XYZ file of C-alpha atoms in Angstrom:
707
model
C -23.265 41.492 -35.089
C -21.442 42.786 -32.040
C -21.244 46.578 -31.855
C -17.972 47.636 -30.272
C -15.253 50.155 -31.101
C -11.502 49.810 -30.895
C -11.054 51.758 -27.663
C -13.772 49.800 -25.886
C -12.162 46.564 -26.999
C -8.759 47.643 -25.686
C -10.284 48.565 -22.340
C -12.213 45.286 -22.088
C -9.142 43.285 -23.033
C -6.913 44.956 -20.481
C -9.505 44.416 -17.756
C -9.977 40.748 -18.677
C -6.229 40.123 -18.615
C -5.857 41.660 -15.146
C -8.870 39.698 -13.839
C -7.471 36.391 -15.070
C -3.802 36.787 -14.275
C -3.487 39.484 -11.640
C -0.744 41.399 -13.415
C -0.270 44.004 -16.118
C -0.639 43.067 -19.764
C 2.963 43.902 -20.613
C 4.156 41.330 -18.059
C 2.105 38.473 -19.486
C 3.149 35.587 -21.704
C 1.618 35.006 -25.109
C -0.307 32.041 -23.706
C -1.810 34.279 -21.028
C -2.691 36.860 -23.683
C -4.474 34.158 -25.688
C -6.412 32.990 -22.627
C -7.507 36.564 -21.917
C -8.584 37.139 -25.526
C -10.498 33.855 -25.730
C -12.208 34.504 -22.393
C -13.172 38.014 -23.488
C -14.675 36.775 -26.770
C -16.609 34.116 -24.848
C -17.907 36.820 -22.513
C -19.068 38.797 -25.542
C -21.200 35.891 -26.787
C -22.643 34.661 -23.481
C -25.533 37.139 -23.320
C -26.442 36.399 -26.947
C -26.097 32.694 -26.187
C -28.573 32.944 -23.334
C -30.943 35.104 -25.385
C -30.836 32.571 -28.239
C -31.820 29.669 -25.970
C -34.548 31.765 -24.381
C -35.926 32.626 -27.818
C -35.970 28.983 -28.882
C -37.847 27.988 -25.723
C -40.385 30.804 -25.956
C -41.192 30.400 -29.646
C -41.354 26.609 -29.577
C -39.113 26.448 -32.647
C -38.252 22.916 -33.731
C -34.803 21.999 -32.443
C -32.238 19.884 -34.258
C -29.731 17.761 -32.328
C -26.737 16.504 -34.292
C -25.239 13.361 -32.680
C -21.683 12.549 -33.723
C -18.665 10.729 -32.293
C -16.496 13.482 -33.771
C -16.613 17.269 -33.975
C -13.448 18.502 -35.661
C -13.887 22.137 -34.664
C -10.328 23.278 -35.181
C -9.391 26.619 -33.666
C -12.417 28.686 -32.755
C -10.970 32.101 -31.935
C -10.597 33.246 -35.532
C -14.025 31.875 -36.497
C -15.754 33.638 -33.623
C -14.058 36.975 -34.330
C -15.116 36.701 -37.983
C -18.707 35.695 -37.189
C -19.047 38.453 -34.579
C -17.845 40.989 -37.152
C -15.023 42.284 -34.931
C -11.939 40.647 -36.424
C -10.557 43.863 -37.956
C -11.319 45.875 -34.817
C -9.629 43.218 -32.711
C -6.541 43.152 -34.927
C -6.169 46.957 -34.856
C -6.733 47.190 -31.100
C -4.244 44.455 -30.309
C -1.700 45.948 -32.689
C -1.820 49.211 -30.759
C -1.134 47.155 -27.632
C 1.908 45.567 -29.310
C 0.207 42.216 -29.938
C -0.140 40.404 -33.289
C -3.552 38.733 -33.605
C -2.315 35.940 -35.879
C 0.423 35.049 -33.387
C -2.108 34.808 -30.553
C -4.513 32.743 -32.674
C -1.756 30.223 -33.401
C -1.488 29.395 -29.683
C -4.966 27.863 -29.567
C -4.898 24.067 -29.445
C -7.054 22.176 -31.900
C -9.773 20.543 -29.834
C -9.144 16.786 -29.751
C -12.638 15.847 -30.796
C -12.191 14.358 -34.264
C -9.701 13.125 -36.821
C -11.242 13.440 -40.266
C -14.023 14.271 -42.651
C -16.822 12.950 -40.476
C -15.854 15.320 -37.674
C -15.236 18.265 -39.973
C -18.627 17.768 -41.602
C -20.246 17.795 -38.164
C -18.450 21.030 -37.261
C -19.484 22.681 -40.538
C -23.086 21.622 -39.960
C -23.092 23.336 -36.572
C -21.608 26.525 -38.016
C -24.101 26.556 -40.889
C -27.129 25.916 -38.703
C -26.175 28.786 -36.407
C -25.554 31.092 -39.382
C -28.918 30.150 -40.916
C -30.787 30.774 -37.641
C -31.657 27.108 -37.306
C -31.972 25.898 -33.724
C -29.313 23.225 -34.217
C -27.088 21.802 -31.483
C -24.322 19.207 -31.314
C -24.014 16.228 -28.972
C -20.797 14.246 -28.509
C -18.047 13.177 -26.113
C -15.505 15.417 -24.401
C -12.405 13.318 -25.012
C -9.663 14.041 -22.522
C -6.851 13.087 -24.871
C -8.556 13.208 -28.226
C -7.068 11.056 -30.950
C -3.275 10.969 -30.848
C -0.257 12.856 -32.110
C 1.863 10.925 -34.572
C 5.658 10.885 -34.431
C 8.059 8.908 -36.606
C 10.940 7.422 -34.607
C 13.435 5.130 -36.374
C 11.043 4.822 -39.309
C 8.259 3.611 -37.008
C 5.022 5.326 -35.982
C 4.925 6.294 -32.322
C 1.679 7.567 -30.844
C 1.695 10.314 -28.235
C -1.359 11.511 -26.360
C -3.083 14.575 -27.720
C -3.310 16.430 -24.415
C -5.313 19.313 -25.828
C -6.778 20.206 -22.431
C -3.437 20.727 -20.695
C -3.862 24.535 -20.858
C -7.621 24.372 -20.245
C -10.372 25.257 -22.720
C -11.574 28.857 -22.634
C -14.706 28.108 -24.670
C -16.443 25.479 -22.563
C -18.730 25.902 -19.571
C -19.244 22.946 -17.236
C -22.925 22.314 -16.421
C -22.778 20.022 -13.386
C -26.462 20.598 -12.628
C -27.388 19.153 -16.050
C -25.632 15.813 -15.437
C -27.364 12.533 -16.310
C -26.986 8.951 -15.053
C -26.122 6.297 -17.649
C -26.624 2.640 -16.656
C -24.449 -0.290 -17.721
C -24.753 -3.999 -16.988
C -27.122 -5.356 -14.348
C -30.374 -7.138 -15.078
C -33.980 -6.376 -15.990
C -36.987 -7.270 -13.822
C -40.322 -7.399 -15.593
C -43.636 -7.129 -13.807
C -47.273 -6.211 -14.326
C -48.367 -3.011 -12.607
C -52.030 -2.092 -12.970
C -52.300 -4.543 -15.837
C -49.371 -3.067 -17.717
C -46.016 -4.735 -18.329
C -43.158 -2.753 -16.739
C -39.387 -3.122 -16.740
C -36.989 -2.203 -13.953
C -33.199 -2.025 -14.358
C -31.394 -3.295 -11.227
C -27.828 -3.993 -10.087
C -26.403 -1.767 -12.801
C -23.138 0.172 -12.829
C -23.974 3.900 -12.839
C -21.883 6.431 -14.704
C -22.317 10.178 -14.302
C -22.426 12.054 -17.621
C -21.397 15.678 -17.028
C -22.030 18.151 -19.866
C -19.578 20.805 -21.051
C -21.196 23.384 -23.332
C -19.386 25.284 -26.096
C -21.024 28.210 -27.951
C -21.418 27.980 -31.737
C -21.594 31.528 -33.100
C -23.649 32.293 -36.209
C -22.366 34.730 -38.802
C -23.457 38.272 -37.915
C -26.984 37.216 -36.960
C -27.314 37.298 -33.147
C -27.621 33.499 -32.973
C -25.465 31.301 -30.737
C -26.187 27.570 -30.621
C -24.634 24.904 -28.393
C -22.256 21.989 -28.733
C -22.767 19.784 -25.670
C -19.962 17.336 -24.922
C -20.312 14.708 -22.200
C -17.567 13.697 -19.786
C -17.746 10.401 -17.854
C -17.275 10.643 -14.090
C -17.940 8.376 -11.112
C -21.302 8.940 -9.491
C -19.389 9.633 -6.273
C -15.921 11.135 -6.297
C -15.325 10.037 -2.731
C -12.295 7.774 -2.359
C -13.019 4.242 -1.131
C -10.860 4.361 2.028
C -12.299 1.139 3.399
C -11.044 -0.845 0.431
C -7.729 1.003 0.473
C -7.188 0.375 4.169
C -7.745 -3.346 3.668
C -4.998 -3.392 1.089
C -7.389 -3.686 -1.860
C -5.591 -0.939 -3.763
C -6.757 -1.915 -7.228
C -10.371 -2.220 -6.119
C -10.177 1.279 -4.615
C -9.290 2.845 -7.956
C -10.664 0.395 -10.541
C -14.204 1.787 -10.657
C -12.974 5.354 -11.086
C -10.535 4.351 -13.822
C -13.069 2.222 -15.705
C -15.585 5.081 -15.708
C -13.170 7.792 -16.786
C -11.866 5.562 -19.604
C -15.187 6.061 -21.403
C -14.351 9.667 -22.299
C -10.582 9.269 -22.398
C -9.733 8.839 -26.110
C -11.419 8.884 -29.489
C -11.681 5.441 -31.148
C -9.850 3.166 -28.707
C -8.178 0.087 -30.191
C -10.947 -2.452 -30.817
C -9.059 -5.462 -32.147
C -9.584 -7.156 -28.788
C -12.646 -7.770 -26.619
C -12.000 -5.053 -24.023
C -11.494 -2.482 -26.784
C -14.784 -3.412 -28.449
C -16.534 -3.194 -25.095
C -15.126 0.290 -24.472
C -16.295 1.511 -27.884
C -19.794 0.192 -27.243
C -19.759 1.892 -23.841
C -18.736 5.185 -25.458
C -21.509 5.044 -28.002
C -24.253 4.296 -25.520
C -22.829 6.725 -22.956
C -23.191 9.910 -24.985
C -26.364 8.765 -26.746
C -28.136 7.961 -23.477
C -26.998 11.174 -21.792
C -27.989 13.218 -24.830
C -31.439 11.666 -25.286
C -32.221 11.963 -21.581
C -31.204 15.610 -21.628
C -33.276 16.353 -24.742
C -36.435 14.729 -23.366
C -36.028 16.428 -19.993
C -35.586 19.842 -21.643
C -38.492 19.247 -24.022
C -40.892 18.302 -21.249
C -39.882 21.342 -19.229
C -40.650 23.776 -22.065
C -43.208 22.002 -24.236
C -45.061 19.468 -22.202
C -46.798 16.861 -24.325
C -44.508 13.889 -24.927
C -46.837 12.669 -27.679
C -45.770 15.647 -29.815
C -42.036 15.154 -29.374
C -41.400 14.444 -33.053
C -43.050 17.727 -34.039
C -40.618 19.763 -31.969
C -37.436 17.647 -31.933
C -35.237 16.286 -34.733
C -32.288 14.017 -33.924
C -29.706 13.347 -36.619
C -27.190 10.525 -36.235
C -23.895 11.099 -38.063
C -22.841 7.636 -39.284
C -23.624 4.437 -37.380
C -21.876 5.336 -34.091
C -24.923 7.064 -32.518
C -27.441 4.481 -33.754
C -28.274 3.476 -30.180
C -30.244 6.732 -30.052
C -33.087 4.711 -31.594
C -33.552 2.081 -28.860
C -32.625 4.590 -26.139
C -35.418 6.952 -27.213
C -37.743 3.950 -27.318
C -36.659 2.993 -23.777
C -37.484 6.423 -22.396
C -40.813 6.641 -24.212
C -41.828 3.115 -23.137
C -40.385 2.709 -19.648
C -40.342 6.271 -18.325
C -43.194 7.914 -20.210
C -45.513 4.913 -20.385
C -46.366 5.181 -24.087
C -47.568 2.236 -26.148
C -45.124 0.498 -28.471
C -46.899 1.794 -31.563
C -46.877 5.412 -30.381
C -43.261 5.247 -29.206
C -42.129 3.718 -32.518
C -43.961 6.355 -34.564
C -42.339 9.159 -32.567
C -38.890 7.554 -32.759
C -38.938 7.000 -36.516
C -40.222 10.514 -37.179
C -37.552 12.001 -34.914
C -34.423 10.151 -36.118
C -32.575 10.680 -39.405
C -29.341 8.981 -40.489
C -26.274 9.904 -42.557
C -24.220 7.035 -43.941
C -20.586 7.976 -44.598
C -19.091 4.838 -46.077
C -19.939 1.538 -47.688
C -17.038 -0.297 -46.026
C -18.305 -3.229 -43.991
C -16.051 -2.497 -41.007
C -17.550 0.972 -40.704
C -21.148 -0.253 -40.647
C -20.567 -1.699 -37.149
C -21.934 -4.797 -35.573
C -21.654 -6.029 -31.997
C -21.522 -9.588 -30.597
C -24.880 -10.439 -29.041
C -23.390 -11.717 -25.783
C -21.362 -8.542 -25.276
C -24.289 -6.321 -26.181
C -26.806 -8.179 -24.043
C -24.551 -8.166 -21.002
C -23.666 -4.482 -21.192
C -27.058 -3.105 -22.286
C -29.719 -5.613 -21.238
C -32.788 -3.412 -21.620
C -31.564 -1.898 -24.885
C -31.041 -5.395 -26.276
C -34.591 -6.381 -25.321
C -35.943 -3.374 -27.211
C -33.827 -4.123 -30.290
C -35.060 -7.720 -30.194
C -38.645 -6.500 -30.293
C -37.888 -4.006 -33.071
C -36.310 -6.827 -35.056
C -39.199 -9.220 -34.399
C -41.810 -6.778 -35.677
C -39.625 -5.725 -38.595
C -38.949 -9.334 -39.660
C -42.672 -10.028 -39.622
C -42.977 -7.256 -42.204
C -40.219 -8.895 -44.273
C -41.808 -12.365 -44.031
C -45.085 -11.037 -45.379
C -43.397 -9.155 -48.198
C -40.696 -11.640 -49.222
C -42.334 -15.030 -48.824
C -39.737 -17.798 -48.795
C -36.798 -15.431 -49.525
C -34.955 -16.434 -46.393
C -31.510 -15.299 -47.596
C -32.825 -11.794 -48.240
C -34.603 -11.666 -44.888
C -31.475 -12.913 -43.121
C -29.372 -10.203 -44.832
C -31.807 -7.474 -43.863
C -32.471 -8.493 -40.266
C -31.128 -6.320 -37.446
C -29.977 -9.320 -35.410
C -28.294 -12.159 -37.261
C -25.227 -14.405 -37.355
C -24.568 -13.710 -33.690
C -24.409 -9.921 -34.096
C -26.465 -6.753 -33.659
C -26.130 -4.834 -36.953
C -26.117 -1.101 -36.389
C -26.488 0.055 -40.010
C -29.614 -2.072 -40.434
C -31.043 -0.663 -37.206
C -30.256 2.879 -38.333
C -32.169 2.418 -41.585
C -35.179 0.710 -40.027
C -35.466 3.139 -37.114
C -35.165 6.406 -39.042
C -37.326 8.289 -41.537
C -34.434 9.551 -43.686
C -31.217 7.923 -44.931
C -28.722 9.940 -46.935
C -25.333 9.459 -48.517
C -22.712 12.195 -48.584
C -22.245 12.468 -52.354
C -24.380 11.743 -55.387
C -22.307 8.735 -56.415
C -22.153 7.433 -52.841
C -25.927 7.648 -52.498
C -26.445 5.828 -55.782
C -24.094 3.048 -54.624
C -26.069 2.738 -51.405
C -29.351 2.538 -53.304
C -28.274 0.214 -56.077
C -25.647 -1.983 -54.438
C -24.720 -1.922 -50.771
C -28.176 -1.159 -49.379
C -30.327 -2.048 -52.353
C -32.500 -4.416 -50.314
C -33.443 -1.583 -47.988
C -33.850 0.912 -50.823
C -36.420 -1.267 -52.584
C -38.216 -1.791 -49.279
C -38.131 1.903 -48.222
C -37.414 3.955 -51.393
C -38.845 7.156 -49.914
C -36.297 7.123 -47.082
C -33.220 7.421 -49.286
C -31.904 10.787 -50.441
C -28.629 12.580 -51.086
C -26.934 15.378 -49.158
C -23.574 16.131 -50.748
C -20.897 17.029 -48.211
C -20.060 20.701 -48.062
C -17.762 23.029 -46.149
C -18.142 26.290 -44.279
C -16.893 28.637 -46.965
C -16.223 31.478 -44.556
C -13.608 29.331 -42.796
C -12.111 27.650 -45.842
C -12.203 30.581 -48.224
C -12.392 33.912 -46.386
C -10.056 33.009 -43.524
C -7.810 30.601 -45.399
C -7.386 32.544 -48.623
C -7.871 36.305 -48.159
C -6.247 37.106 -51.523
C -8.718 34.973 -53.431
C -11.521 36.413 -51.306
C -10.495 39.945 -52.239
C -10.376 38.960 -55.916
C -13.930 37.633 -55.688
C -15.146 40.722 -53.851
C -13.577 43.016 -56.448
C -15.222 41.032 -59.230
C -18.704 40.103 -57.968
C -19.157 41.996 -54.699
C -19.320 40.622 -51.163
C -22.835 39.143 -51.040
C -21.398 35.602 -51.252
C -19.891 35.972 -47.766
C -23.327 35.709 -46.214
C -25.079 33.981 -49.120
C -22.691 31.408 -50.644
C -25.212 30.408 -53.303
C -24.421 33.732 -54.977
C -21.210 32.067 -56.139
C -23.231 29.422 -57.963
C -25.676 31.936 -59.411
C -22.829 33.997 -60.800
C -21.156 30.989 -62.300
C -24.310 29.840 -64.004
C -24.417 33.007 -66.086
C -21.472 31.757 -68.168
C -20.880 29.222 -70.866
C -17.250 28.062 -70.820
C -15.385 26.155 -68.143
C -12.051 27.405 -66.832
C -10.076 25.003 -64.626
C -6.746 25.120 -62.782
C -5.082 21.828 -61.845
C -1.900 21.337 -59.857
C -0.347 17.911 -59.713
C 2.687 16.328 -58.074
C 2.624 13.216 -60.214
C 1.613 12.825 -63.862
C 2.041 9.031 -63.697
C 4.374 8.968 -66.671
C 2.144 10.950 -68.990
C 3.029 14.073 -70.909
C 1.690 17.428 -69.767
C -0.514 17.576 -72.856
C -2.022 14.136 -72.322
C -2.594 14.678 -68.622
C -4.244 18.078 -69.127
C -6.475 16.918 -71.992
C -7.598 13.759 -70.258
C -8.152 15.456 -66.923
C -10.469 17.908 -68.669
C -12.306 15.179 -70.589
C -12.605 12.424 -67.978
C -13.719 14.782 -65.205
C -16.607 15.975 -67.340
C -15.546 19.573 -67.884
C -16.650 21.637 -70.866
C -19.946 23.298 -71.693
C -22.288 22.394 -74.520
C -21.871 19.855 -77.306
C -18.395 21.173 -78.101
C -17.248 20.901 -74.461
C -16.027 24.474 -74.457
C -13.420 25.415 -71.884
C -9.742 25.592 -70.997
C -7.510 24.055 -68.341
C -4.217 25.215 -66.848
C -2.026 22.360 -65.591
C 0.823 23.196 -63.198
C 3.155 20.187 -63.085
C 4.864 20.634 -59.711
C 7.122 17.601 -60.136
C 8.689 18.560 -63.473
C 8.090 22.329 -63.180
C 6.148 22.517 -66.415
C 2.836 24.084 -67.350
C 0.341 23.263 -70.075
C -2.823 24.994 -71.229
C -5.433 22.754 -72.858
C -8.350 24.259 -74.786
C -11.566 22.708 -76.038
C -14.571 23.776 -78.156
C -15.034 27.551 -78.510
C -11.991 28.150 -76.339
C -9.776 26.846 -79.172
C -10.913 29.808 -81.264
C -10.429 32.387 -78.506
C -7.060 31.108 -77.327
C -4.787 30.769 -80.319
C -1.195 29.526 -80.162
C 0.120 33.087 -79.904
C -2.275 33.960 -77.126
C -1.393 30.780 -75.216
C 2.319 31.572 -75.610
C 1.703 35.046 -74.192
C -0.224 33.637 -71.222
C 2.501 31.046 -70.543
C 5.178 33.745 -70.617
C 3.187 35.898 -68.186
C 2.616 33.020 -65.777
C 6.122 31.545 -65.668
C 7.760 34.657 -64.214
C 5.565 34.218 -61.120
C 5.899 30.446 -60.845
C 9.706 30.636 -61.012
C 9.612 32.730 -57.854
C 7.254 30.332 -56.092
C 4.306 32.749 -56.305
C 1.659 30.260 -57.425
C -1.254 32.423 -56.403
C 0.190 35.308 -58.404
C 0.630 33.075 -61.452
C -2.957 31.840 -61.227
C -4.178 35.390 -60.789
C -2.328 36.451 -63.952
C -3.853 33.498 -65.794
C -7.318 34.653 -64.772
C -6.666 38.239 -65.839
C -5.134 37.223 -69.165
C -7.998 34.999 -70.222
C -10.476 37.656 -69.174
C -8.731 40.167 -71.400
C -8.577 37.832 -74.376
C -12.235 36.909 -74.023
C -13.096 40.601 -74.057
C -11.093 41.030 -77.281
C -13.080 38.252 -78.909
C -12.099 35.575 -81.440
C -9.097 36.899 -83.424
C -10.148 35.701 -86.905
C -12.768 37.090 -89.280
C -13.994 33.570 -89.832
C -14.887 32.962 -86.240
C -16.001 36.376 -84.919
C -19.410 35.814 -83.314
C -19.662 38.797 -80.995
C -17.890 39.545 -77.774
C -19.062 38.209 -74.429
C -20.296 40.650 -71.836
C -19.081 38.769 -68.794
C -15.652 37.977 -67.384
C -14.354 34.673 -66.109
C -14.104 34.318 -62.359
C -12.378 31.470 -60.548
C -13.643 29.990 -57.319
C -11.329 27.724 -55.394
C -8.251 27.186 -53.278
C -4.794 28.706 -53.687
C -2.464 26.578 -55.725
C 0.024 26.404 -52.905
C -2.360 24.364 -50.727
C -1.597 21.080 -52.456
C -0.309 17.913 -50.794
C 1.562 15.035 -52.348
C -0.445 12.581 -54.439
C -3.474 14.820 -54.577
C -5.006 17.047 -57.142
C -6.784 20.305 -56.499
C -8.932 21.727 -59.212
C -10.361 25.162 -59.181
C -13.616 25.777 -60.738
C -15.284 26.371 -63.444
C -16.839 29.445 -64.842
C -18.080 30.588 -68.147
C -19.426 33.223 -70.439
C -21.783 34.259 -73.237
C -24.821 34.726 -70.947
C -25.819 31.107 -71.299
C -27.222 29.015 -68.451
C -25.661 25.810 -69.696
C -23.557 24.027 -67.119
C -21.964 20.642 -67.650
C -22.161 17.957 -64.984
C -19.654 15.571 -63.430
C -20.838 12.150 -62.411
C -18.768 12.030 -59.220
C -18.154 15.658 -58.277
C -20.314 18.727 -57.869
C -18.616 21.290 -60.044
C -20.514 24.108 -58.412
C -18.321 23.627 -55.387
C -14.687 23.639 -54.421
C -13.243 20.178 -54.889
C -10.157 18.734 -53.230
C -9.977 15.048 -53.915
C -8.006 11.916 -54.577
C -8.899 9.653 -57.425
C -7.454 7.015 -59.706
C -6.280 8.221 -63.074
C -8.147 6.865 -66.047
C -5.785 8.336 -68.594
C -4.532 6.477 -71.658
C -2.336 7.517 -74.543
C -3.380 10.130 -77.061
C -2.563 10.712 -80.693
C -2.130 14.118 -82.245
C -3.159 15.809 -85.471
C -2.680 19.426 -86.493
C -5.366 21.615 -87.967
C -4.897 25.226 -89.008
C -7.419 27.907 -88.097
C -7.190 30.859 -90.463
C -5.356 33.839 -89.013
C -6.617 37.378 -89.019
C -3.474 39.395 -89.751
C -5.013 42.471 -88.176
C -4.883 40.886 -84.737
C -1.075 41.002 -84.596
C 0.451 39.178 -81.609
C -2.822 38.154 -80.060
C -4.082 36.344 -83.155
C -2.736 33.499 -85.261
C -3.520 29.854 -85.643
C -4.697 27.308 -83.150
C -2.955 23.969 -83.425
C -5.261 21.119 -82.479
C -4.963 17.464 -81.661
C -7.221 14.610 -80.590
C -7.168 13.277 -77.060
C -7.682 9.714 -75.879
C -11.399 10.397 -75.463
C -11.717 11.435 -79.092
C -12.212 15.138 -78.264
C -10.391 17.891 -80.107
C -8.047 20.098 -78.078
C -5.726 23.024 -78.629
C -2.954 23.971 -76.331
C 0.597 24.912 -75.536
C 2.974 25.129 -72.637
C 6.367 25.818 -71.189
C 8.556 25.322 -68.143
C 9.295 27.300 -65.000
């Protein structure tokens, strides 16, 4: 945690602004103020960054390298201020200088390095590793134009370049001295030298891979890891005047353009041959540069190449970086002179693989002719991997040629990257429990039965400090007031607290009930998503129907006894006054407080009094206002009565925040009414609980209203 006071920060900020822009702060634009603030924060972390790398090298700590085509970092300024522990000091200091922190933060461009969940997962992994003091670094491509910005013109999509670098990037540091050469095309000459077969790559097209390093700041722990992004440049930036002077204008610029295209955009169009070739170039480019850099750094600080797998772990995020496997083999075989057996052992022990999807188009395969022409030595290595691997299959599956053909790395005229990733790694994981089970039992069942010990599950998660503390300060304050602030640094404390309870409480907002009534939708959402604790499926659900401006509270199990019709009516009345004014967070907050109070009062009938719970309900989740069309956000899930019982969901981890799309499985319900005896001494908070039966056959109470 950075130790700095408000006055020191103001002085440092003023000095940084003058250094960068050569004028007084009051004369600067907001963009210039952002650049000064970002540069100052980077300066604050540089010494810690250097100390972190020095510590890793001196201690010999095992280092993790996370290879991904995407890193959806978002805006880093707010994250870094939070993780350094100086956000409040920064806000106060800037305010005294007449600057609003939030306004300055909004000027930061999202880095054009990803477009979805794969990239966001990679970014969260980097943040988490730094915060957990794991020596974990990222490796990817520094895209000049990122993905694209979408505009709708005359009802048609128009793509515009995402020029996120137009104002520069205050976070990155160019490391020209760490550049690597990546080789494309050419041919391979084999020869025997001192009785050993050697391979020499000749007549290749060289590409210079130049690294740009970005710090990844851990949360209040003096750890700063590195995201290294590679930019493609010509080996020589000298202009070919001889070609130009002869009138060969295109030849003079073609090499430069073809090289720079490698790191130009994320996911170039690949429906045609040239597009496929560019994608393959991209994948090998950053993998080769990254592996070369890792091995070079390892040898400098550790020495023995035979122990590489004990000190280095390389994780490939989806199939895009799969060429890390043959590239590591190439270096170990051709440059380090290891035997095939030793090189293969090291490679398998070093590489692990995350599969993100079961869609065939995402598993990637490349035409042999294209692959062989662009990466001749890499293709030779994959051929040998496949030959040895298929020998294993032939011995195990005698005569099962269809199975062997399906499982081979090379087949039907293609190099299959998913197959290579599984064979060449020691660990294969899905990104959700259901996804992993599908991989094991359907899409990759052949490989699972061959290598069952390789397959495991790692459910996708998020960096809660970014998506809870920064995104929803009101909810954060509610949690802090209720359970303390230990969860900020130790997020598992949220799960531990939840597990002390015995009744689920869920909030659902929906923009489309698909023709169902509020009652049916609420009941079935509760039932078919697996909510409810114990045999009676105890719990309650608040549905906010955004489309029709209605609400419904559904109860189940013990909750039916606690939340009578009168109590539900009272809760509905309390909530609607907030929802009418568009204050959805306030309405949800009132809902939480009301059910806490009623739980404390206990069951309002003599017949059902079983003692009062000692714990309150606490909700963990996103603000209700953060909902998009056609999606459902449900907020979790807590309970009472000091029980450890927690129900499970077959496709969602209910210990976590969930924001998901899914098909409805709802069908019609039928209703019956049952009277629960009223305790007349409980006045307005007592009464009966009307019940009905849902489509699943479960009994529910409930009530609602409109806003």
